[in-house]
Amino acid sequence: MYQAYKFRLYPTAEQQQYFAGAFGCSRWFWNYSLNLCQETYKATGKGLSRGAIQGLLPQLKIEYPWLKKGAYSQSLQVVALNLSVAYQNFFEKKAGFPSFKSKHGRQSVSYPQNVKVGDKSIKLPIIGEVNCKIHRTFDGTVKTVTVSKNPDGKYFVSILVDDGIPSVDTNTDGKAIGVDVGLIDFCVTSDGSKYKNPRHLKKHSKNLKRKQQKLSRKQKGSSTRHKARRLVAKVHSKIKRVREDFLHKLSRKIVDENQVIAVEDLNVKGMVRNHCLAKAISDAGWGMLGTMLKYKAEKDGKTYIEVDRFFPSSKTCNNCLYKVSEMPLDVRHWDCPKCKSRNDRDVNAAKNIRDEALRFLALGTSAAASGGDVSRGGKISVLSDAVPREAGSPLSTR
């Protein structure tokens, strides 16, 4: 199984200068290859393969001698691999179309071989040993090492390791839980636990506004503007770190306590088109939570299921399955006209998401009951080996 470990790098001034050149060479070759792929497609209707892109390097190094001196040869080979993977992900609709890279954003360069990891440093080709804060140990074969520089000026290294441990088979023997995300409460589970929305961007908005105002007053191209831009980047980096920390802890808690995790497949990209809620939705990080839940569940041999986004989880009563015609966003509690039960909007939705996921597992199908070929006329039956437990979590934040 492949595992990635991320550590902080502390390069010297000379090493930073080398990394700047390596970043520039990798970025230039990416942009050159991407532009050539686009021009070739316009002329012939076909793109360039990974081998064709890598075959450009010998001639390019003759035309541009700095390309040979500025970066490790295998690092440029990895650029061709990454571009091929980017195109493949685009055609498989896993990602957007590959874009050109800018020198003002995050910079990175990869080393696929000849790397040695020590106790307090990491040895890279050409540059030698670089001080590194290795805060945890790992076992396995090092596959790829990627050095990156964030806009705030901090350097990091990501080490991809093959630990040789086979993947764990997933099963459904344990507790099942449904997760409903929102803006008032960031996350509500089917067992009644509610986790408040931290609103990280709002907490740092005053500091961010002040830094951005100072940046806008600086003259373009000046050294003071460059320093002001670095200060703005540090605030954004702080927001990113606290958000990731919150999501990592929450996803770890949910995966540890449950065997089957069911979430709703939200169209976050479409939802942020609402200019009134775009900032709040982007700050919440719903998509990142789903990604963390998925890979952590797969690693631990647990089941992660996404329920169709058009499934009426909020409009359906979990007790009698009666579906109301409308459910405005300001309605947080509602009474079922059929069974007269009092429903909490978010908890009811989480229970319906959980039950719908268990129906998928029981029937072995992903057809949506709301619009597919599977009828949901009565109360569904849950799996005997994935029984939902309604007792509140002792670690609930509320």
Short mmCIF file of C-alpha atoms in Angstrom, two decimals:
data_model
loop_
_atom_site.label_atom_id
_atom_site.label_comp_id
_atom_site.label_asym_id
_atom_site.label_seq_id
_atom_site.Cartn_x
_atom_site.Cartn_y
_atom_site.Cartn_z
CA MET A 1 0.00 0.00 0.00
CA TYR A 2 1.25 3.46 -0.87
CA GLN A 3 1.53 6.04 1.91
CA ALA A 4 2.57 9.69 1.66
CA TYR A 5 4.41 11.56 4.40
CA LYS A 6 4.84 15.32 4.46
CA PHE A 7 7.66 17.08 6.30
CA ARG A 8 8.93 20.63 6.64
CA LEU A 9 12.16 21.54 4.80
CA TYR A 10 14.68 24.18 5.89
CA PRO A 11 16.99 24.80 2.91
CA THR A 12 19.90 27.22 3.10
CA ALA A 13 20.04 30.39 0.98
CA GLU A 14 22.14 28.60 -1.63
CA GLN A 15 19.76 25.65 -1.71
CA GLN A 16 16.79 27.96 -2.05
CA GLN A 17 18.44 29.50 -5.09
CA TYR A 18 18.87 26.05 -6.62
CA PHE A 19 15.26 25.12 -5.89
CA ALA A 20 14.12 28.33 -7.57
CA GLY A 21 15.90 27.24 -10.75
CA ALA A 22 14.54 23.68 -10.50
CA PHE A 23 11.01 24.98 -10.00
CA GLY A 24 11.40 27.26 -13.01
CA CYS A 25 12.70 24.50 -15.30
CA SER A 26 9.88 22.11 -14.34
CA ARG A 27 7.29 24.84 -14.72
CA TRP A 28 8.68 25.93 -18.11
CA PHE A 29 8.74 22.38 -19.48
CA TRP A 30 5.16 21.80 -18.26
CA ASN A 31 3.90 24.96 -19.97
CA TYR A 32 5.90 24.23 -23.16
CA SER A 33 4.58 20.65 -23.36
CA LEU A 34 1.01 21.67 -22.62
CA ASN A 35 1.08 24.36 -25.29
CA LEU A 36 2.59 21.91 -27.81
CA CYS A 37 -0.11 19.34 -27.00
CA GLN A 38 -2.80 21.91 -27.64
CA GLU A 39 -1.24 23.09 -30.91
CA THR A 40 -0.76 19.50 -32.09
CA TYR A 41 -4.38 18.68 -31.33
CA LYS A 42 -5.59 21.72 -33.28
CA ALA A 43 -3.46 20.74 -36.30
CA THR A 44 -3.90 16.95 -36.35
CA GLY A 45 -6.79 16.17 -34.02
CA LYS A 46 -4.48 14.05 -31.86
CA GLY A 47 -2.46 14.75 -28.75
CA LEU A 48 1.05 13.77 -27.70
CA SER A 49 1.90 10.65 -25.72
CA ARG A 50 4.12 10.56 -22.67
CA GLY A 51 6.97 9.08 -24.73
CA ALA A 52 6.67 11.83 -27.34
CA ILE A 53 6.84 14.52 -24.66
CA GLN A 54 9.87 12.93 -23.03
CA GLY A 55 11.51 12.65 -26.46
CA LEU A 56 11.52 16.44 -26.71
CA LEU A 57 14.01 16.85 -23.87
CA PRO A 58 17.33 16.06 -25.67
CA GLN A 59 16.75 18.71 -28.35
CA LEU A 60 15.36 21.22 -25.85
CA LYS A 61 18.46 20.90 -23.67
CA ILE A 62 20.59 21.77 -26.69
CA GLU A 63 18.47 24.81 -27.54
CA TYR A 64 18.18 25.90 -23.91
CA PRO A 65 21.38 24.98 -21.99
CA TRP A 66 19.94 26.33 -18.73
CA LEU A 67 17.35 23.54 -18.85
CA LYS A 68 20.13 20.98 -18.41
CA LYS A 69 21.89 22.83 -15.61
CA GLY A 70 18.86 24.03 -13.69
CA ALA A 71 17.08 20.77 -12.89
CA TYR A 72 17.72 17.08 -12.36
CA SER A 73 17.10 15.10 -15.56
CA GLN A 74 14.62 12.70 -13.96
CA SER A 75 12.63 15.62 -12.57
CA LEU A 76 11.84 16.74 -16.12
CA GLN A 77 10.86 13.19 -17.04
CA VAL A 78 8.32 13.27 -14.20
CA VAL A 79 6.77 16.41 -15.70
CA ALA A 80 5.86 14.42 -18.82
CA LEU A 81 4.34 11.71 -16.64
CA ASN A 82 2.31 14.21 -14.63
CA LEU A 83 1.02 15.89 -17.79
CA SER A 84 -0.06 12.53 -19.24
CA VAL A 85 -1.88 11.68 -16.00
CA ALA A 86 -3.53 15.11 -16.01
CA TYR A 87 -4.89 14.51 -19.51
CA GLN A 88 -6.05 11.03 -18.53
CA ASN A 89 -7.89 12.36 -15.49
CA PHE A 90 -9.52 14.99 -17.70
CA PHE A 91 -10.80 12.44 -20.22
CA GLU A 92 -12.06 10.22 -17.40
CA LYS A 93 -13.86 13.28 -15.94
CA LYS A 94 -11.92 13.08 -12.69
CA ALA A 95 -10.47 16.58 -13.03
CA GLY A 96 -10.59 19.69 -15.17
CA PHE A 97 -8.51 20.44 -18.24
CA PRO A 98 -4.76 20.88 -17.48
CA SER A 99 -3.84 24.52 -16.96
CA PHE A 100 -0.65 26.49 -17.33
CA LYS A 101 1.43 27.06 -14.21
CA SER A 102 2.36 30.46 -12.82
CA LYS A 103 5.50 31.45 -10.92
CA HIS A 104 3.37 33.25 -8.32
CA GLY A 105 1.58 30.14 -7.02
CA ARG A 106 2.73 26.94 -5.39
CA GLN A 107 5.95 25.58 -6.92
CA SER A 108 7.09 21.94 -6.96
CA VAL A 109 9.70 19.60 -8.38
CA SER A 110 9.77 15.78 -8.11
CA TYR A 111 12.63 13.29 -7.71
CA PRO A 112 11.72 9.69 -8.64
CA GLN A 113 15.06 8.14 -7.62
CA ASN A 114 18.46 8.64 -5.94
CA VAL A 115 16.94 10.02 -2.75
CA LYS A 116 18.00 9.07 0.77
CA VAL A 117 16.04 9.94 3.91
CA GLY A 118 18.04 10.42 7.10
CA ASP A 119 17.14 11.25 10.69
CA LYS A 120 17.29 15.04 10.37
CA SER A 121 17.86 15.59 6.67
CA ILE A 122 17.01 14.32 3.22
CA LYS A 123 19.62 13.84 0.48
CA LEU A 124 18.52 14.92 -3.01
CA PRO A 125 20.33 14.63 -6.35
CA ILE A 126 22.72 17.48 -7.22
CA ILE A 127 21.79 19.65 -4.24
CA GLY A 128 22.83 17.19 -1.54
CA GLU A 129 21.51 17.08 2.03
CA VAL A 130 18.73 19.46 3.04
CA ASN A 131 17.68 19.99 6.65
CA CYS A 132 14.30 18.41 7.30
CA LYS A 133 12.04 18.13 10.34
CA ILE A 134 11.24 14.41 10.25
CA HIS A 135 8.70 14.19 13.06
CA ARG A 136 7.72 10.55 12.50
CA THR A 137 9.36 7.42 11.18
CA PHE A 138 8.16 5.15 8.38
CA ASP A 139 9.11 1.83 6.82
CA GLY A 140 9.05 0.92 3.16
CA THR A 141 10.52 1.73 -0.22
CA VAL A 142 10.71 5.38 -1.21
CA LYS A 143 9.08 5.82 -4.63
CA THR A 144 8.86 9.55 -5.32
CA VAL A 145 9.92 12.64 -3.40
CA THR A 146 8.30 16.00 -4.21
CA VAL A 147 9.72 19.27 -2.92
CA SER A 148 7.26 22.17 -2.88
CA LYS A 149 7.27 25.83 -1.93
CA ASN A 150 4.08 27.54 -0.78
CA PRO A 151 3.30 31.18 -1.59
CA ASP A 152 4.12 32.07 2.02
CA GLY A 153 7.74 31.00 1.46
CA LYS A 154 7.69 27.70 3.39
CA TYR A 155 9.26 24.57 1.91
CA PHE A 156 7.85 21.07 2.29
CA VAL A 157 8.74 17.61 1.07
CA SER A 158 6.22 14.84 0.35
CA ILE A 159 7.61 11.31 0.38
CA LEU A 160 5.62 8.54 -1.33
CA VAL A 161 6.41 5.20 0.29
CA ASP A 162 5.42 1.63 -0.57
CA ASP A 163 5.17 -0.06 2.82
CA GLY A 164 4.58 -3.51 1.32
CA ILE A 165 1.40 -4.05 3.36
CA PRO A 166 -1.49 -5.40 1.25
CA SER A 167 -4.74 -3.47 1.13
CA VAL A 168 -7.34 -4.40 3.71
CA ASP A 169 -10.55 -5.99 2.41
CA THR A 170 -13.60 -3.85 3.15
CA ASN A 171 -16.53 -5.24 5.13
CA THR A 172 -19.75 -4.01 6.70
CA ASP A 173 -19.54 -5.79 10.06
CA GLY A 174 -20.16 -2.95 12.49
CA LYS A 175 -21.92 0.31 13.11
CA ALA A 176 -23.39 2.30 10.21
CA ILE A 177 -23.71 6.07 10.24
CA GLY A 178 -25.07 8.74 7.94
CA VAL A 179 -23.42 12.16 7.64
CA ASP A 180 -25.26 15.30 6.57
CA VAL A 181 -23.22 18.50 6.07
CA GLY A 182 -24.45 22.07 6.33
CA LEU A 183 -23.47 25.64 7.13
CA ILE A 184 -25.11 26.20 10.52
CA ASP A 185 -23.87 22.86 11.84
CA PHE A 186 -20.94 21.73 9.75
CA CYS A 187 -21.73 18.07 10.23
CA VAL A 188 -24.72 16.19 11.67
CA THR A 189 -24.69 12.41 12.06
CA SER A 190 -27.53 9.93 12.21
CA ASP A 191 -26.83 9.19 15.87
CA GLY A 192 -27.67 12.80 16.78
CA SER A 193 -24.16 14.22 17.10
CA LYS A 194 -23.73 17.77 15.82
CA TYR A 195 -20.46 19.54 15.05
CA LYS A 196 -20.55 23.32 14.78
CA ASN A 197 -19.15 25.08 11.74
CA PRO A 198 -15.80 26.63 12.81
CA ARG A 199 -16.01 29.34 10.09
CA HIS A 200 -12.23 29.62 9.77
CA LEU A 201 -12.29 32.36 7.15
CA LYS A 202 -14.58 34.55 9.25
CA LYS A 203 -12.28 34.25 12.27
CA HIS A 204 -9.31 35.53 10.27
CA SER A 205 -11.22 37.95 8.03
CA LYS A 206 -10.21 41.08 9.96
CA ASN A 207 -6.52 40.22 9.81
CA LEU A 208 -6.80 39.22 6.15
CA LYS A 209 -8.60 42.45 5.24
CA ARG A 210 -5.94 44.56 6.93
CA LYS A 211 -3.11 42.75 5.11
CA GLN A 212 -4.90 43.01 1.76
CA GLN A 213 -5.48 46.74 2.22
CA LYS A 214 -1.78 47.26 2.87
CA LEU A 215 -0.95 45.20 -0.21
CA SER A 216 -3.24 47.31 -2.42
CA ARG A 217 -1.39 50.49 -1.41
CA LYS A 218 2.05 49.20 -2.41
CA GLN A 219 3.54 50.15 -5.75
CA LYS A 220 3.48 47.35 -8.30
CA GLY A 221 6.84 45.73 -8.85
CA SER A 222 8.37 47.10 -5.65
CA SER A 223 10.07 45.04 -2.95
CA THR A 224 7.59 46.26 -0.34
CA ARG A 225 4.73 44.91 -2.44
CA HIS A 226 6.47 41.56 -2.59
CA LYS A 227 6.74 41.54 1.20
CA ALA A 228 3.09 42.55 1.57
CA ARG A 229 2.05 39.76 -0.79
CA ARG A 230 3.99 37.31 1.39
CA LEU A 231 2.09 38.48 4.48
CA VAL A 232 -1.26 37.95 2.76
CA ALA A 233 -0.14 34.48 1.72
CA LYS A 234 0.75 33.66 5.33
CA VAL A 235 -2.79 34.47 6.46
CA HIS A 236 -4.26 32.24 3.75
CA SER A 237 -1.82 29.50 4.74
CA LYS A 238 -2.95 29.78 8.36
CA ILE A 239 -6.60 29.44 7.34
CA LYS A 240 -5.77 26.41 5.22
CA ARG A 241 -3.87 24.68 8.03
CA VAL A 242 -6.56 25.15 10.69
CA ARG A 243 -9.23 23.95 8.23
CA GLU A 244 -7.26 20.82 7.38
CA ASP A 245 -6.56 20.18 11.05
CA PHE A 246 -10.27 20.35 11.90
CA LEU A 247 -11.26 18.09 8.98
CA HIS A 248 -8.53 15.54 9.75
CA LYS A 249 -9.62 15.23 13.38
CA LEU A 250 -13.32 15.03 12.52
CA SER A 251 -12.87 12.47 9.74
CA ARG A 252 -10.57 10.39 11.94
CA LYS A 253 -13.18 10.35 14.70
CA ILE A 254 -16.00 9.33 12.35
CA VAL A 255 -13.98 6.54 10.72
CA ASP A 256 -12.72 5.17 14.04
CA GLU A 257 -16.21 4.95 15.54
CA ASN A 258 -18.08 3.48 12.54
CA GLN A 259 -17.79 0.70 10.00
CA VAL A 260 -20.10 2.01 7.27
CA ILE A 261 -19.95 5.74 6.48
CA ALA A 262 -22.63 7.20 4.21
CA VAL A 263 -22.50 10.75 2.87
CA GLU A 264 -24.39 12.73 0.25
CA ASP A 265 -22.77 13.26 -3.16
CA LEU A 266 -23.00 17.05 -3.28
CA ASN A 267 -22.35 19.14 -6.36
CA VAL A 268 -20.11 21.63 -4.57
CA LYS A 269 -18.89 23.17 -7.82
CA GLY A 270 -22.46 24.00 -8.78
CA MET A 271 -23.44 25.18 -5.30
CA VAL A 272 -20.69 27.81 -5.12
CA ARG A 273 -22.29 29.55 -8.10
CA ASN A 274 -24.73 30.99 -5.58
CA HIS A 275 -22.96 34.28 -4.85
CA CYS A 276 -24.72 34.60 -1.51
CA LEU A 277 -23.33 31.34 -0.12
CA ALA A 278 -20.21 30.81 -2.23
CA LYS A 279 -17.74 32.05 0.38
CA ALA A 280 -19.33 30.08 3.23
CA ILE A 281 -19.50 26.86 1.18
CA SER A 282 -15.89 27.18 0.02
CA ASP A 283 -14.73 27.85 3.56
CA ALA A 284 -16.54 24.79 4.93
CA GLY A 285 -14.59 22.25 2.87
CA TRP A 286 -17.31 19.66 2.32
CA GLY A 287 -15.46 18.07 -0.60
CA MET A 288 -12.26 17.76 1.43
CA LEU A 289 -14.17 16.03 4.24
CA GLY A 290 -15.54 13.46 1.77
CA THR A 291 -12.06 12.82 0.38
CA MET A 292 -10.61 12.29 3.85
CA LEU A 293 -13.44 9.99 4.90
CA LYS A 294 -13.01 7.93 1.75
CA TYR A 295 -9.29 7.23 1.87
CA LYS A 296 -9.23 6.72 5.64
CA ALA A 297 -12.12 4.27 5.44
CA GLU A 298 -10.47 2.35 2.60
CA LYS A 299 -7.21 2.16 4.52
CA ASP A 300 -8.94 0.71 7.60
CA GLY A 301 -11.05 -1.75 5.62
CA LYS A 302 -14.29 0.14 6.17
CA THR A 303 -17.09 0.97 3.75
CA TYR A 304 -17.62 4.46 2.34
CA ILE A 305 -20.78 5.11 0.29
CA GLU A 306 -22.05 8.23 -1.46
CA VAL A 307 -25.81 8.66 -1.79
CA ASP A 308 -27.21 10.35 -4.89
CA ARG A 309 -27.47 14.15 -4.52
CA PHE A 310 -31.09 14.14 -5.76
CA PHE A 311 -32.23 11.76 -3.03
CA PRO A 312 -34.82 13.72 -0.93
CA SER A 313 -33.16 13.12 2.42
CA SER A 314 -34.52 16.30 4.05
CA LYS A 315 -38.06 16.01 2.68
CA THR A 316 -38.62 12.38 3.68
CA CYS A 317 -39.74 11.37 7.17
CA ASN A 318 -37.42 8.70 8.49
CA ASN A 319 -40.19 7.08 10.56
CA CYS A 320 -42.91 6.51 7.95
CA LEU A 321 -41.14 7.54 4.69
CA TYR A 322 -43.73 10.23 3.96
CA LYS A 323 -42.33 12.81 1.55
CA VAL A 324 -43.36 16.46 1.80
CA SER A 325 -43.55 18.57 -1.34
CA GLU A 326 -41.44 21.53 -0.16
CA MET A 327 -38.84 22.14 2.53
CA PRO A 328 -37.49 25.74 2.71
CA LEU A 329 -33.98 26.22 4.11
CA ASP A 330 -35.24 28.22 7.09
CA VAL A 331 -37.29 25.24 8.37
CA ARG A 332 -35.07 23.43 10.89
CA HIS A 333 -37.81 21.28 12.49
CA TRP A 334 -41.00 19.95 10.94
CA ASP A 335 -43.95 17.72 11.89
CA CYS A 336 -44.78 14.77 9.68
CA PRO A 337 -48.42 15.01 8.46
CA LYS A 338 -48.71 11.22 8.39
CA CYS A 339 -47.14 9.85 11.59
CA LYS A 340 -47.18 13.17 13.53
CA SER A 341 -43.54 12.77 14.53
CA ARG A 342 -41.32 15.80 15.21
CA ASN A 343 -38.25 15.75 12.97
CA ASP A 344 -34.99 17.64 13.25
CA ARG A 345 -34.20 18.55 9.65
CA ASP A 346 -30.49 17.64 9.71
CA VAL A 347 -30.72 14.54 11.92
CA ASN A 348 -33.63 13.24 9.84
CA ALA A 349 -31.62 13.78 6.65
CA ALA A 350 -28.59 11.95 8.12
CA LYS A 351 -30.78 8.98 9.07
CA ASN A 352 -32.24 8.81 5.57
CA ILE A 353 -28.76 8.95 4.04
CA ARG A 354 -27.67 6.09 6.28
CA ASP A 355 -30.72 3.96 5.45
CA GLU A 356 -30.37 4.62 1.73
CA ALA A 357 -26.73 3.52 1.84
CA LEU A 358 -27.67 0.35 3.68
CA ARG A 359 -30.28 -0.31 1.01
CA PHE A 360 -27.52 -0.08 -1.60
CA LEU A 361 -25.50 -2.67 0.29
CA ALA A 362 -28.47 -4.97 0.86
CA LEU A 363 -29.64 -4.92 -2.76
CA GLY A 364 -26.23 -4.59 -4.37
CA THR A 365 -27.37 -1.65 -6.50
CA SER A 366 -26.78 2.08 -6.66
CA ALA A 367 -30.07 2.94 -8.33
CA ALA A 368 -31.61 5.95 -6.63
CA ALA A 369 -34.98 5.30 -5.11
CA SER A 370 -35.95 8.88 -5.87
CA GLY A 371 -35.66 8.53 -9.61
CA GLY A 372 -34.34 5.10 -10.54
CA ASP A 373 -35.82 1.69 -11.09
CA VAL A 374 -35.89 0.72 -7.41
CA SER A 375 -39.15 1.37 -5.60
CA ARG A 376 -39.13 2.44 -1.97
CA GLY A 377 -42.72 1.80 -0.98
CA GLY A 378 -42.22 0.92 2.66
CA LYS A 379 -39.74 0.88 5.49
CA ILE A 380 -36.39 -0.47 4.34
CA SER A 381 -34.60 -3.28 6.10
CA VAL A 382 -31.02 -2.79 7.20
CA LEU A 383 -28.19 -5.28 7.02
CA SER A 384 -27.82 -7.63 9.93
CA ASP A 385 -24.05 -7.02 9.99
CA ALA A 386 -24.33 -3.21 9.81
CA VAL A 387 -26.89 -2.25 12.41
CA PRO A 388 -27.26 1.50 13.01
CA ARG A 389 -26.91 2.50 16.63
CA GLU A 390 -28.93 5.47 17.78
CA ALA A 391 -27.10 6.08 21.06
CA GLY A 392 -25.43 9.48 21.13
CA SER A 393 -21.65 9.57 20.81
CA PRO A 394 -19.83 10.16 24.12
CA LEU A 395 -17.37 12.36 22.21
CA SER A 396 -20.05 14.60 20.76
CA THR A 397 -19.14 18.26 20.71
CA ARG A 398 -22.65 19.27 21.67
#
